[in-house]
Amino acid sequence: MSEHHLVDPLPEEPPSGNVVVAAAPAILRVEGLRKSFGSLEVLKGIDLAVTRGEMVFLIGPSGSGKSTFLRCCNRLEEPSAGTIVVDGTEITGPKVNLNAARRTIGMVFQSFNLYPHKTALGNVTLALRKVRGFSRTEAHERAAAALADVGLAEKAGSYPAALSGGQQQRVAIARALALEPRVMLFDEPTSALDPELVGDVLDVMRKVRAAGMTMLVVSHEMRFAAEAADRVVFMDAGAIVEQGPPDQLFSAPREARTKAFLSRVSH
């Protein structure tokens, strides 16, 4: 990854016999998050803290509220109640500058959401100019570097119709990364892809993680979760049922609902 995409490491304080080293602070903190659509309560009081550089996977059956939770984290969906703080900014606060707050939160969707009339480079450049206000030259340089980061330097001049689904998704990841977010949200990033194209997208996600990016991922890729995640969170019926390191949650889940879900999916 290019160095401009690296997340700044937390300052370290050397431990001594009299110093208690605090746990890393949460870069994303969600407290009491509720979301209803009419009479249907989709999120029922979610509490979740994600530390800087952590990769957290959200798993669970369809309809459990995972994608709604992600969309609330950048206010694409308006929470019914609760507090969301991203990198020190309460994005649910009444006076928040939502456009500024969203610059710290990258999002990659199931559908690629690329402009068909713009090249790969043009799609990434447009976001940099509109969201960050970069000059044409600076946006071009940053976009080219981001495409190189995801292995698509040679496709910069290609239009989405000439790219595979996996390549389109990698352009979407490059577009999000180029904005230098502090947190990346991935909503089913591989579910629209043919199976043979999934691996390239997962490889890019591994690189993003290795570069220190904080990542919250909704996905059915259980093997990838088992291998790459720091923590797996199991959601069902709008609530967090269980969470823990992937080796513990996948091999020895504590809750009956988690066991039942995992018995239906392979990992």
CSV table of N, CA, C and O in Angstrom, one decimal, residues 9 21 140 142 164 176-177 197 202 249:
chain,number,residue,atom,x,y,z
A,9,PRO,N,0.1,5.0,13.6
A,9,PRO,CA,0.1,4.1,14.8
A,9,PRO,C,-0.1,4.9,16.0
A,9,PRO,O,0.1,6.1,16.1
A,21,VAL,N,-0.7,0.3,31.5
A,21,VAL,CA,-0.9,0.7,30.1
A,21,VAL,C,-2.3,0.5,29.7
A,21,VAL,O,-2.8,-0.6,29.8
A,140,HIS,N,-5.5,13.3,-9.7
A,140,HIS,CA,-5.0,12.3,-10.6
A,140,HIS,C,-3.9,11.4,-10.0
A,140,HIS,O,-3.9,10.2,-10.1
A,142,ARG,N,-3.2,11.0,-6.8
A,142,ARG,CA,-3.7,10.2,-5.7
A,142,ARG,C,-4.5,9.0,-6.2
A,142,ARG,O,-4.4,7.9,-5.7
A,164,SER,N,-14.1,-6.8,-15.0
A,164,SER,CA,-14.8,-7.9,-14.3
A,164,SER,C,-15.4,-7.3,-13.1
A,164,SER,O,-15.1,-6.3,-12.6
A,176,ALA,N,-12.6,4.4,-2.1
A,176,ALA,CA,-12.7,4.7,-0.7
A,176,ALA,C,-11.4,4.9,0.0
A,176,ALA,O,-11.2,5.9,0.8
A,177,LEU,N,-10.4,4.2,-0.4
A,177,LEU,CA,-9.1,4.3,0.2
A,177,LEU,C,-8.4,5.6,-0.1
A,177,LEU,O,-7.7,6.2,0.7
A,197,LEU,N,-13.8,-14.8,-8.8
A,197,LEU,CA,-13.3,-13.5,-8.7
A,197,LEU,C,-13.2,-13.0,-7.2
A,197,LEU,O,-12.7,-11.9,-6.9
A,202,LEU,N,-10.6,-10.3,-1.8
A,202,LEU,CA,-10.2,-10.7,-0.4
A,202,LEU,C,-8.7,-10.4,-0.2
A,202,LEU,O,-8.2,-9.9,0.8
A,249,LEU,N,-14.8,-18.3,18.6
A,249,LEU,CA,-16.2,-18.3,18.3
A,249,LEU,C,-16.6,-19.4,17.3
A,249,LEU,O,-17.6,-20.0,17.4
